[in-house]
DNA sequence: ATGGCGTGAGTTTCACGA
């Protein structure tokens, strides 16, 4: 199962990039952030194109800002919008949607930006993260939290840590809130796959930042133990940040092996039904004449 | 030198982003 997450920065503007990307990468589950569309507008814009590609859709949006979605062709069950117990700013914002896809509880999240560390928005960000942690803690064992967390987990996830010192996305309380979420047993699967490499997912549109590879890694795929054990590949699709009309974020793509207890059945026959001895099976005879 | 670029709503710019 291929799972991807992408902050598209307006799904309407990104349509000419999103549809070809779906056809090229063929993800089974896609978490989107910053869709910037109300749910009906999302369905009107994308419903037919996604259905044609076999995707079911759980969209949770607003007319102007924020907005998240999950697209899945691996099942889409028990959809829940929002984060129980999370604060608003002041109203509830469309920043999370969860669904069970292929046996995994998938969360598509767009964590509040935080703006500046002395702001109400920053406190909102930390409280929102604490509420998300509770939802994940009380949820199924097989879980993935995918999305734009608006936190660079470590200094290696920022092109110039000195330039960001004291600013949002890198402060100790934000990193602590992310660490508390991860302490539930979630693995940062891209960093674990690329422990020493320069890996970013976001580059400012301005000043040739992408061209110079001056970015941040703030879009994460976090996977619980049993899911992390199935990771075959985990990478940032930088190609999607190139060319005409890109988002300022690149997608993150993770490939999972089949679940050991999935619907493919047992790998070996159970003891009560031993495999037949070699040579004991009669093959059907070809009809003669 | 706090610039720069892109987006949405809606209009002679503003709010937001990270």
PDB file of C-alpha atoms in Angstrom, chain A residues 61-288:
ATOM      1  CA  UNK A  61     -12.720  21.994   4.257  1.00  0.00           C
ATOM      2  CA  UNK A  62     -13.581  25.655   4.622  1.00  0.00           C
ATOM      3  CA  UNK A  63     -14.262  28.254   1.912  1.00  0.00           C
ATOM      4  CA  UNK A  64     -10.970  30.118   2.227  1.00  0.00           C
ATOM      5  CA  UNK A  65      -8.255  28.679   4.443  1.00  0.00           C
ATOM      6  CA  UNK A  66      -6.998  25.364   5.754  1.00  0.00           C
ATOM      7  CA  UNK A  67      -8.829  22.245   4.565  1.00  0.00           C
ATOM      8  CA  UNK A  68      -7.751  18.604   4.607  1.00  0.00           C
ATOM      9  CA  UNK A  69      -8.766  15.439   2.813  1.00  0.00           C
ATOM     10  CA  UNK A  70      -8.059  11.741   2.472  1.00  0.00           C
ATOM     11  CA  UNK A  71      -8.322  10.011  -0.881  1.00  0.00           C
ATOM     12  CA  UNK A  72      -8.280   6.235  -0.756  1.00  0.00           C
ATOM     13  CA  UNK A  73      -8.666   3.227  -2.955  1.00  0.00           C
ATOM     14  CA  UNK A  74      -7.785   0.917  -0.072  1.00  0.00           C
ATOM     15  CA  UNK A  75     -11.032   1.482   1.790  1.00  0.00           C
ATOM     16  CA  UNK A  76     -12.241   4.563   3.628  1.00  0.00           C
ATOM     17  CA  UNK A  77     -14.086   3.668   6.819  1.00  0.00           C
ATOM     18  CA  UNK A  78     -15.055   5.398  10.057  1.00  0.00           C
ATOM     19  CA  UNK A  79     -14.343   8.910   8.808  1.00  0.00           C
ATOM     20  CA  UNK A  80     -13.937  11.459  11.597  1.00  0.00           C
ATOM     21  CA  UNK A  81     -13.459  15.179  10.932  1.00  0.00           C
ATOM     22  CA  UNK A  82     -11.614  17.454  13.318  1.00  0.00           C
ATOM     23  CA  UNK A  83      -9.776  16.588  16.518  1.00  0.00           C
ATOM     24  CA  UNK A  84     -11.884  15.843  19.585  1.00  0.00           C
ATOM     25  CA  UNK A  85     -11.100  18.302  22.352  1.00  0.00           C
ATOM     26  CA  UNK A  86      -9.010  20.593  20.170  1.00  0.00           C
ATOM     27  CA  UNK A  87      -9.402  24.343  20.561  1.00  0.00           C
ATOM     28  CA  UNK A  88     -10.545  26.679  17.781  1.00  0.00           C
ATOM     29  CA  UNK A  89      -9.091  30.069  16.851  1.00  0.00           C
ATOM     30  CA  UNK A  90     -11.631  31.033  17.950  1.00  0.00           C
ATOM     31  CA  UNK A  91     -13.862  28.896  15.751  1.00  0.00           C
ATOM     32  CA  UNK A  92     -13.053  25.308  14.831  1.00  0.00           C
ATOM     33  CA  UNK A  93     -10.834  25.123  11.767  1.00  0.00           C
ATOM     34  CA  UNK A  94     -10.653  22.364   9.163  1.00  0.00           C
ATOM     35  CA  UNK A  95      -7.291  20.902  10.120  1.00  0.00           C
ATOM     36  CA  UNK A  96      -7.794  17.160  10.527  1.00  0.00           C
ATOM     37  CA  UNK A  97      -9.624  14.234   9.052  1.00  0.00           C
ATOM     38  CA  UNK A  98      -9.132  10.567   9.883  1.00  0.00           C
ATOM     39  CA  UNK A  99     -10.230   7.345   8.245  1.00  0.00           C
ATOM     40  CA  UNK A 100      -9.371   3.667   8.297  1.00  0.00           C
ATOM     41  CA  UNK A 101      -7.741   2.654   5.026  1.00  0.00           C
ATOM     42  CA  UNK A 102      -6.490  -0.867   4.433  1.00  0.00           C
ATOM     43  CA  UNK A 103      -6.596  -1.606   8.151  1.00  0.00           C
ATOM     44  CA  UNK A 104      -4.594   1.483   9.135  1.00  0.00           C
ATOM     45  CA  UNK A 105      -6.025   4.473  10.991  1.00  0.00           C
ATOM     46  CA  UNK A 106      -4.825   7.353   8.805  1.00  0.00           C
ATOM     47  CA  UNK A 107      -4.844  10.951  10.042  1.00  0.00           C
ATOM     48  CA  UNK A 108      -4.414  13.816   7.586  1.00  0.00           C
ATOM     49  CA  UNK A 109      -3.410  16.847   9.642  1.00  0.00           C
ATOM     50  CA  UNK A 110      -2.626  20.495   9.043  1.00  0.00           C
ATOM     51  CA  UNK A 111      -1.152  21.689  12.319  1.00  0.00           C
ATOM     52  CA  UNK A 112      -1.624  25.413  13.083  1.00  0.00           C
ATOM     53  CA  UNK A 113       1.263  27.580  11.951  1.00  0.00           C
ATOM     54  CA  UNK A 114       1.950  29.302  15.265  1.00  0.00           C
ATOM     55  CA  UNK A 115       2.957  32.598  13.626  1.00  0.00           C
ATOM     56  CA  UNK A 116       5.163  33.945  16.430  1.00  0.00           C
ATOM     57  CA  UNK A 117       6.124  32.324  19.754  1.00  0.00           C
ATOM     58  CA  UNK A 118       4.525  35.115  21.806  1.00  0.00           C
ATOM     59  CA  UNK A 119       1.177  34.909  19.998  1.00  0.00           C
ATOM     60  CA  UNK A 120      -2.175  33.400  20.849  1.00  0.00           C
ATOM     61  CA  UNK A 121      -1.790  31.409  17.660  1.00  0.00           C
ATOM     62  CA  UNK A 122       1.327  29.732  19.041  1.00  0.00           C
ATOM     63  CA  UNK A 123      -0.509  28.687  22.213  1.00  0.00           C
ATOM     64  CA  UNK A 124      -3.319  27.445  20.002  1.00  0.00           C
ATOM     65  CA  UNK A 125      -0.798  25.337  18.076  1.00  0.00           C
ATOM     66  CA  UNK A 126       0.519  23.665  21.240  1.00  0.00           C
ATOM     67  CA  UNK A 127      -2.970  22.966  22.623  1.00  0.00           C
ATOM     68  CA  UNK A 128      -4.084  21.602  19.275  1.00  0.00           C
ATOM     69  CA  UNK A 129      -1.109  19.222  19.188  1.00  0.00           C
ATOM     70  CA  UNK A 130      -1.899  18.001  22.707  1.00  0.00           C
ATOM     71  CA  UNK A 131      -5.472  17.222  21.646  1.00  0.00           C
ATOM     72  CA  UNK A 132      -4.231  15.385  18.552  1.00  0.00           C
ATOM     73  CA  UNK A 133      -1.981  13.306  20.772  1.00  0.00           C
ATOM     74  CA  UNK A 134      -4.967  12.218  22.859  1.00  0.00           C
ATOM     75  CA  UNK A 135      -6.949  11.198  19.806  1.00  0.00           C
ATOM     76  CA  UNK A 136      -4.054   9.110  18.493  1.00  0.00           C
ATOM     77  CA  UNK A 137      -3.360   7.648  21.935  1.00  0.00           C
ATOM     78  CA  UNK A 138      -6.952   6.431  22.245  1.00  0.00           C
ATOM     79  CA  UNK A 139      -7.050   5.157  18.668  1.00  0.00           C
ATOM     80  CA  UNK A 140      -6.107   1.864  17.013  1.00  0.00           C
ATOM     81  CA  UNK A 141      -2.662   0.317  17.266  1.00  0.00           C
ATOM     82  CA  UNK A 142      -2.119   0.532  13.528  1.00  0.00           C
ATOM     83  CA  UNK A 143      -1.933   4.243  12.856  1.00  0.00           C
ATOM     84  CA  UNK A 144      -0.319   6.865  10.669  1.00  0.00           C
ATOM     85  CA  UNK A 145      -0.255  10.595  11.240  1.00  0.00           C
ATOM     86  CA  UNK A 146       0.470  12.287   7.936  1.00  0.00           C
ATOM     87  CA  UNK A 147       0.625  15.924   7.097  1.00  0.00           C
ATOM     88  CA  UNK A 148       2.030  19.385   7.515  1.00  0.00           C
ATOM     89  CA  UNK A 149       2.997  19.548  11.176  1.00  0.00           C
ATOM     90  CA  UNK A 150       4.534  23.024  10.863  1.00  0.00           C
ATOM     91  CA  UNK A 151       7.431  21.896  13.054  1.00  0.00           C
ATOM     92  CA  UNK A 152      10.949  21.029  11.950  1.00  0.00           C
ATOM     93  CA  UNK A 153      11.740  18.115  14.298  1.00  0.00           C
ATOM     94  CA  UNK A 154      15.472  18.890  14.530  1.00  0.00           C
ATOM     95  CA  UNK A 155      18.021  21.458  13.410  1.00  0.00           C
ATOM     96  CA  UNK A 156      18.942  19.150  10.532  1.00  0.00           C
ATOM     97  CA  UNK A 157      15.440  19.738   9.199  1.00  0.00           C
ATOM     98  CA  UNK A 158      16.076  23.444   8.588  1.00  0.00           C
ATOM     99  CA  UNK A 159      18.440  24.842   5.957  1.00  0.00           C
ATOM    100  CA  UNK A 160      19.864  27.402   8.382  1.00  0.00           C
ATOM    101  CA  UNK A 161      19.113  26.766  12.056  1.00  0.00           C
ATOM    102  CA  UNK A 162      20.722  30.058  13.069  1.00  0.00           C
ATOM    103  CA  UNK A 163      18.373  31.998  10.810  1.00  0.00           C
ATOM    104  CA  UNK A 164      15.365  30.370  12.453  1.00  0.00           C
ATOM    105  CA  UNK A 165      16.519  30.590  16.052  1.00  0.00           C
ATOM    106  CA  UNK A 166      13.715  31.791  18.291  1.00  0.00           C
ATOM    107  CA  UNK A 167      11.170  31.596  15.490  1.00  0.00           C
ATOM    108  CA  UNK A 168       8.180  29.376  15.235  1.00  0.00           C
ATOM    109  CA  UNK A 169       8.596  25.845  13.771  1.00  0.00           C
ATOM    110  CA  UNK A 170      11.862  25.235  15.647  1.00  0.00           C
ATOM    111  CA  UNK A 171      11.212  26.280  19.252  1.00  0.00           C
ATOM    112  CA  UNK A 172      11.681  23.826  22.103  1.00  0.00           C
ATOM    113  CA  UNK A 173       8.005  23.724  23.153  1.00  0.00           C
ATOM    114  CA  UNK A 174       6.902  22.894  19.605  1.00  0.00           C
ATOM    115  CA  UNK A 175       9.523  20.170  19.299  1.00  0.00           C
ATOM    116  CA  UNK A 176       8.527  18.873  22.728  1.00  0.00           C
ATOM    117  CA  UNK A 177       4.875  18.697  21.659  1.00  0.00           C
ATOM    118  CA  UNK A 178       5.883  16.740  18.581  1.00  0.00           C
ATOM    119  CA  UNK A 179       8.125  14.494  20.679  1.00  0.00           C
ATOM    120  CA  UNK A 180       5.211  13.767  23.032  1.00  0.00           C
ATOM    121  CA  UNK A 181       3.128  12.703  20.055  1.00  0.00           C
ATOM    122  CA  UNK A 182       5.953  10.472  18.861  1.00  0.00           C
ATOM    123  CA  UNK A 183       6.339   9.011  22.356  1.00  0.00           C
ATOM    124  CA  UNK A 184       3.099   7.148  21.688  1.00  0.00           C
ATOM    125  CA  UNK A 185       5.364   4.937  19.591  1.00  0.00           C
ATOM    126  CA  UNK A 186       5.247   6.743  16.280  1.00  0.00           C
ATOM    127  CA  UNK A 187       8.201   6.581  13.911  1.00  0.00           C
ATOM    128  CA  UNK A 188       9.315   9.457  11.691  1.00  0.00           C
ATOM    129  CA  UNK A 189       9.708   7.091   8.781  1.00  0.00           C
ATOM    130  CA  UNK A 190      11.433   9.430   6.321  1.00  0.00           C
ATOM    131  CA  UNK A 191      14.093  10.470   8.811  1.00  0.00           C
ATOM    132  CA  UNK A 192      14.630   6.864   9.859  1.00  0.00           C
ATOM    133  CA  UNK A 193      15.128   5.919   6.224  1.00  0.00           C
ATOM    134  CA  UNK A 194      17.436   8.881   5.526  1.00  0.00           C
ATOM    135  CA  UNK A 195      19.145   9.506   8.879  1.00  0.00           C
ATOM    136  CA  UNK A 196      21.964  11.755   7.652  1.00  0.00           C
ATOM    137  CA  UNK A 197      20.679  13.182   4.381  1.00  0.00           C
ATOM    138  CA  UNK A 198      19.511  16.680   3.628  1.00  0.00           C
ATOM    139  CA  UNK A 199      15.761  16.162   3.255  1.00  0.00           C
ATOM    140  CA  UNK A 200      13.277  19.018   2.971  1.00  0.00           C
ATOM    141  CA  UNK A 201       9.586  19.110   2.088  1.00  0.00           C
ATOM    142  CA  UNK A 202       8.926  22.854   1.953  1.00  0.00           C
ATOM    143  CA  UNK A 203      10.708  25.659   0.140  1.00  0.00           C
ATOM    144  CA  UNK A 204       9.535  29.261   0.099  1.00  0.00           C
ATOM    145  CA  UNK A 205       8.364  30.408  -3.320  1.00  0.00           C
ATOM    146  CA  UNK A 206      10.503  33.499  -3.046  1.00  0.00           C
ATOM    147  CA  UNK A 207      14.126  34.253  -3.786  1.00  0.00           C
ATOM    148  CA  UNK A 208      14.873  30.981  -5.557  1.00  0.00           C
ATOM    149  CA  UNK A 209      14.765  29.015  -2.346  1.00  0.00           C
ATOM    150  CA  UNK A 210      13.916  25.717  -4.044  1.00  0.00           C
ATOM    151  CA  UNK A 211      16.572  26.188  -6.682  1.00  0.00           C
ATOM    152  CA  UNK A 212      19.125  26.696  -3.902  1.00  0.00           C
ATOM    153  CA  UNK A 213      17.595  23.873  -1.826  1.00  0.00           C
ATOM    154  CA  UNK A 214      16.998  26.182   1.125  1.00  0.00           C
ATOM    155  CA  UNK A 215      14.014  24.520   2.750  1.00  0.00           C
ATOM    156  CA  UNK A 216      12.581  22.855   5.800  1.00  0.00           C
ATOM    157  CA  UNK A 217      11.251  19.388   6.584  1.00  0.00           C
ATOM    158  CA  UNK A 218       7.871  20.024   8.150  1.00  0.00           C
ATOM    159  CA  UNK A 219       5.676  17.484   6.333  1.00  0.00           C
ATOM    160  CA  UNK A 220       5.915  14.153   8.109  1.00  0.00           C
ATOM    161  CA  UNK A 221       4.656  10.611   7.951  1.00  0.00           C
ATOM    162  CA  UNK A 222       4.523   9.200  11.461  1.00  0.00           C
ATOM    163  CA  UNK A 223       3.755   5.497  11.745  1.00  0.00           C
ATOM    164  CA  UNK A 224       3.061   3.292  14.743  1.00  0.00           C
ATOM    165  CA  UNK A 225       5.342   0.279  15.362  1.00  0.00           C
ATOM    166  CA  UNK A 226       3.412  -2.358  13.395  1.00  0.00           C
ATOM    167  CA  UNK A 227       3.039  -0.014  10.422  1.00  0.00           C
ATOM    168  CA  UNK A 228       6.615   1.279  10.580  1.00  0.00           C
ATOM    169  CA  UNK A 229       7.789  -2.321  10.402  1.00  0.00           C
ATOM    170  CA  UNK A 230       6.165  -2.622   7.002  1.00  0.00           C
ATOM    171  CA  UNK A 231       7.859   0.432   5.448  1.00  0.00           C
ATOM    172  CA  UNK A 232       9.641  -0.494   2.234  1.00  0.00           C
ATOM    173  CA  UNK A 233      10.313   3.004   0.945  1.00  0.00           C
ATOM    174  CA  UNK A 234       9.948   6.538   2.277  1.00  0.00           C
ATOM    175  CA  UNK A 235      10.934   9.583   0.279  1.00  0.00           C
ATOM    176  CA  UNK A 236      10.153  13.154  -0.700  1.00  0.00           C
ATOM    177  CA  UNK A 237       8.894  13.607  -4.247  1.00  0.00           C
ATOM    178  CA  UNK A 238      10.909  16.731  -5.101  1.00  0.00           C
ATOM    179  CA  UNK A 239       9.909  16.429  -8.746  1.00  0.00           C
ATOM    180  CA  UNK A 240       6.440  17.674  -7.786  1.00  0.00           C
ATOM    181  CA  UNK A 241       8.002  20.939  -6.512  1.00  0.00           C
ATOM    182  CA  UNK A 242       9.563  21.685  -9.910  1.00  0.00           C
ATOM    183  CA  UNK A 243       8.121  23.106 -13.089  1.00  0.00           C
ATOM    184  CA  UNK A 244       5.052  25.248 -13.622  1.00  0.00           C
ATOM    185  CA  UNK A 245       2.577  26.018 -10.878  1.00  0.00           C
ATOM    186  CA  UNK A 246       3.898  23.841  -8.040  1.00  0.00           C
ATOM    187  CA  UNK A 247       2.826  23.907  -4.433  1.00  0.00           C
ATOM    188  CA  UNK A 248       5.474  25.260  -2.081  1.00  0.00           C
ATOM    189  CA  UNK A 249       5.452  21.796  -0.440  1.00  0.00           C
ATOM    190  CA  UNK A 250       6.528  18.494  -1.989  1.00  0.00           C
ATOM    191  CA  UNK A 251       4.666  15.227  -1.372  1.00  0.00           C
ATOM    192  CA  UNK A 252       6.017  12.563   0.958  1.00  0.00           C
ATOM    193  CA  UNK A 253       5.528   9.002  -0.305  1.00  0.00           C
ATOM    194  CA  UNK A 254       5.698   5.839   1.808  1.00  0.00           C
ATOM    195  CA  UNK A 255       5.329   2.276   0.550  1.00  0.00           C
ATOM    196  CA  UNK A 256       4.135  -0.421   2.958  1.00  0.00           C
ATOM    197  CA  UNK A 257       4.397  -4.164   2.628  1.00  0.00           C
ATOM    198  CA  UNK A 258       1.216  -6.175   2.957  1.00  0.00           C
ATOM    199  CA  UNK A 259       0.037  -6.494   6.531  1.00  0.00           C
ATOM    200  CA  UNK A 260       1.123  -9.865   7.990  1.00  0.00           C
ATOM    201  CA  UNK A 261      -2.439 -10.509   9.120  1.00  0.00           C
ATOM    202  CA  UNK A 262      -4.090  -8.982   6.118  1.00  0.00           C
ATOM    203  CA  UNK A 263      -6.602 -10.580   3.808  1.00  0.00           C
ATOM    204  CA  UNK A 264      -3.927 -12.434   1.844  1.00  0.00           C
ATOM    205  CA  UNK A 265      -4.365 -15.297   4.312  1.00  0.00           C
ATOM    206  CA  UNK A 266      -1.794 -17.141   6.394  1.00  0.00           C
ATOM    207  CA  UNK A 267       1.687 -17.429   4.965  1.00  0.00           C
ATOM    208  CA  UNK A 268       2.002 -21.080   6.035  1.00  0.00           C
ATOM    209  CA  UNK A 269      -0.812 -23.629   6.427  1.00  0.00           C
ATOM    210  CA  UNK A 270      -2.034 -24.058  10.006  1.00  0.00           C
ATOM    211  CA  UNK A 271      -0.921 -27.263  11.815  1.00  0.00           C
ATOM    212  CA  UNK A 272      -4.384 -28.817  11.474  1.00  0.00           C
ATOM    213  CA  UNK A 273      -4.098 -28.709   7.714  1.00  0.00           C
ATOM    214  CA  UNK A 274      -0.600 -29.902   6.846  1.00  0.00           C
ATOM    215  CA  UNK A 275       0.651 -29.397   3.354  1.00  0.00           C
ATOM    216  CA  UNK A 276       0.184 -32.527   1.236  1.00  0.00           C
ATOM    217  CA  UNK A 277       3.276 -34.677   0.801  1.00  0.00           C
ATOM    218  CA  UNK A 278       5.229 -34.321  -2.323  1.00  0.00           C
ATOM    219  CA  UNK A 279       3.790 -36.418  -5.084  1.00  0.00           C
ATOM    220  CA  UNK A 280       0.544 -37.119  -3.257  1.00  0.00           C
ATOM    221  CA  UNK A 281      -1.589 -34.675  -5.167  1.00  0.00           C
ATOM    222  CA  UNK A 282      -3.353 -36.004  -8.212  1.00  0.00           C
ATOM    223  CA  UNK A 283      -3.367 -33.565 -11.046  1.00  0.00           C
ATOM    224  CA  UNK A 284      -6.359 -33.432 -13.346  1.00  0.00           C
ATOM    225  CA  UNK A 285      -5.794 -35.533 -16.402  1.00  0.00           C
ATOM    226  CA  UNK A 286      -5.794 -33.860 -19.727  1.00  0.00           C
ATOM    227  CA  UNK A 287      -8.697 -35.038 -21.802  1.00  0.00           C
ATOM    228  CA  UNK A 288      -7.590 -37.610 -24.300  1.00  0.00           C
TER     229      UNK A 288
END
